């Protein structure tokens, strides 16, 4: 697996990189990659977003310099900002198991174990 550590990077730059890497990994032209990055203030909206969950007005977002993007994922409103490490794994699951449920549980377990190694409690919410 290749690791890219981008530091503080605008969301749009990282998003474009993810989409490019996804296409290249899917085509067998690039290896599985983990992108680690921080973003300036940004809110993303997935396909299932309930905009009532977005608590900031456009004026308040402008005042803090926040951007927003509607993207191709499920889920609701997500915030990312400086000081928050974000990981974007770009993987061909055929290299592991082609079971998305298995992958998500394995990723979740890895994060829980990492937190435990730092003396922090992580857990699943059923």
Coordinates of C-alpha atoms in Angstrom, one line a residue:
X1 CA 0.0 0.0 0.0
X2 CA 1.2 3.5 -0.9
X3 CA 0.9 6.2 1.7
X4 CA 0.3 9.9 0.7
X5 CA 0.7 12.4 3.5
X6 CA -0.6 15.7 2.2
X7 CA -0.7 18.0 5.2
X8 CA -3.2 20.9 5.1
X9 CA -4.8 20.6 1.7
X10 CA -8.0 22.2 0.3
X11 CA -10.8 19.7 0.1
X12 CA -11.3 20.1 -3.6
X13 CA -7.6 19.1 -4.3
X14 CA -7.9 16.0 -2.1
X15 CA -11.3 15.1 -3.6
X16 CA -9.9 15.3 -7.2
X17 CA -6.9 13.2 -6.2
X18 CA -9.2 10.6 -4.6
X19 CA -11.3 10.3 -7.8
X20 CA -8.2 10.1 -10.0
X21 CA -6.6 7.4 -7.8
X22 CA -9.9 5.5 -7.6
X23 CA -10.0 5.2 -11.4
X24 CA -6.3 4.3 -11.6
X25 CA -6.6 1.6 -8.9
X26 CA -9.7 0.2 -10.4
X27 CA -8.0 0.0 -13.8
X28 CA -4.9 -1.7 -12.2
X29 CA -2.7 1.3 -13.0
X30 CA -2.0 2.3 -9.4
X31 CA -1.5 0.5 -6.1
X32 CA -3.8 0.7 -3.1
X33 CA -3.3 4.0 -1.4
X34 CA -4.0 5.7 1.9
X35 CA -4.3 9.4 1.8
X36 CA -3.7 11.2 5.1
X37 CA -4.7 14.9 5.1
X38 CA -6.1 17.9 7.0
X39 CA -8.5 20.3 5.4
X40 CA -9.3 23.9 6.0
X41 CA -12.9 24.3 7.3
X42 CA -15.2 22.3 5.0
X43 CA -18.6 20.7 5.1
X44 CA -19.5 17.8 2.8
X45 CA -23.0 16.6 1.9
X46 CA -23.7 13.1 0.9
X47 CA -26.7 11.7 -1.1
X48 CA -28.7 11.1 2.1
X49 CA -28.1 14.6 3.6
X50 CA -30.9 16.2 5.5
X51 CA -30.1 19.9 5.1
X52 CA -31.9 20.5 8.5
X53 CA -28.7 19.0 10.0
X54 CA -26.6 21.8 8.6
X55 CA -26.6 24.3 11.5
X56 CA -24.5 27.0 9.9
X57 CA -26.0 29.7 7.7
X58 CA -24.2 30.6 4.5
X59 CA -23.2 33.9 6.1
X60 CA -21.6 32.1 9.1
X61 CA -19.8 29.7 6.8
X62 CA -18.4 32.7 4.9
X63 CA -17.3 34.4 8.1
X64 CA -15.2 31.4 9.1
X65 CA -14.0 30.7 5.6
X66 CA -15.7 27.4 5.3
X67 CA -16.5 25.7 2.0
X68 CA -19.1 23.1 1.2
X69 CA -19.3 20.3 -1.4
X70 CA -22.0 17.9 -2.4
X71 CA -20.2 14.6 -3.1
X72 CA -21.0 11.1 -4.3
X73 CA -21.1 9.3 -1.0
X74 CA -23.9 8.3 1.2
X75 CA -24.4 9.8 4.6
X76 CA -25.2 13.2 6.0
X77 CA -23.3 16.4 6.7
X78 CA -19.6 15.9 7.6
X79 CA -17.3 18.6 8.9
X80 CA -13.5 18.5 8.4
X81 CA -11.1 21.1 9.7
X82 CA -7.5 22.0 10.7
X83 CA -6.1 19.7 13.3
X84 CA -8.3 16.8 12.3
X85 CA -6.5 14.0 10.5
X86 CA -8.6 12.5 7.8
X87 CA -7.8 9.2 6.1
X88 CA -9.0 8.3 2.6
X89 CA -8.3 4.6 1.8
X90 CA -8.4 4.0 -2.0
X91 CA -8.4 0.2 -2.2
X92 CA -9.3 -2.6 -4.7
X93 CA -11.2 -4.9 -2.4
X94 CA -10.3 -7.8 -4.8
X95 CA -6.9 -7.7 -3.1
X96 CA -8.6 -8.6 0.2
X97 CA -12.2 -9.6 0.2
X98 CA -15.0 -8.2 -2.0
X99 CA -17.3 -7.9 0.9
X100 CA -17.9 -4.2 1.8
X101 CA -19.5 -5.1 5.1
X102 CA -16.4 -7.1 6.0
X103 CA -14.2 -4.2 5.0
X104 CA -16.1 -1.6 7.0
X105 CA -16.0 -3.9 10.1
X106 CA -12.2 -4.5 9.7
X107 CA -11.6 -0.8 9.3
X108 CA -13.7 -0.1 12.3
X109 CA -11.8 -2.7 14.4
X110 CA -8.5 -1.3 13.3
X111 CA -9.4 2.1 14.5
X112 CA -10.7 0.8 17.8
X113 CA -7.5 -1.1 18.4
X114 CA -5.4 2.0 17.5
X115 CA -7.4 4.0 20.0
X116 CA -6.9 1.3 22.6
X117 CA -3.1 1.4 22.1
X118 CA -3.3 5.1 23.1
X119 CA -5.3 4.4 26.2
X120 CA -8.5 5.7 24.6
X121 CA -11.9 3.9 24.4
X122 CA -13.4 3.2 21.0
X123 CA -16.6 1.2 20.5
X124 CA -19.2 0.3 18.0
X125 CA -22.7 1.7 18.2
X126 CA -25.2 -1.0 17.2

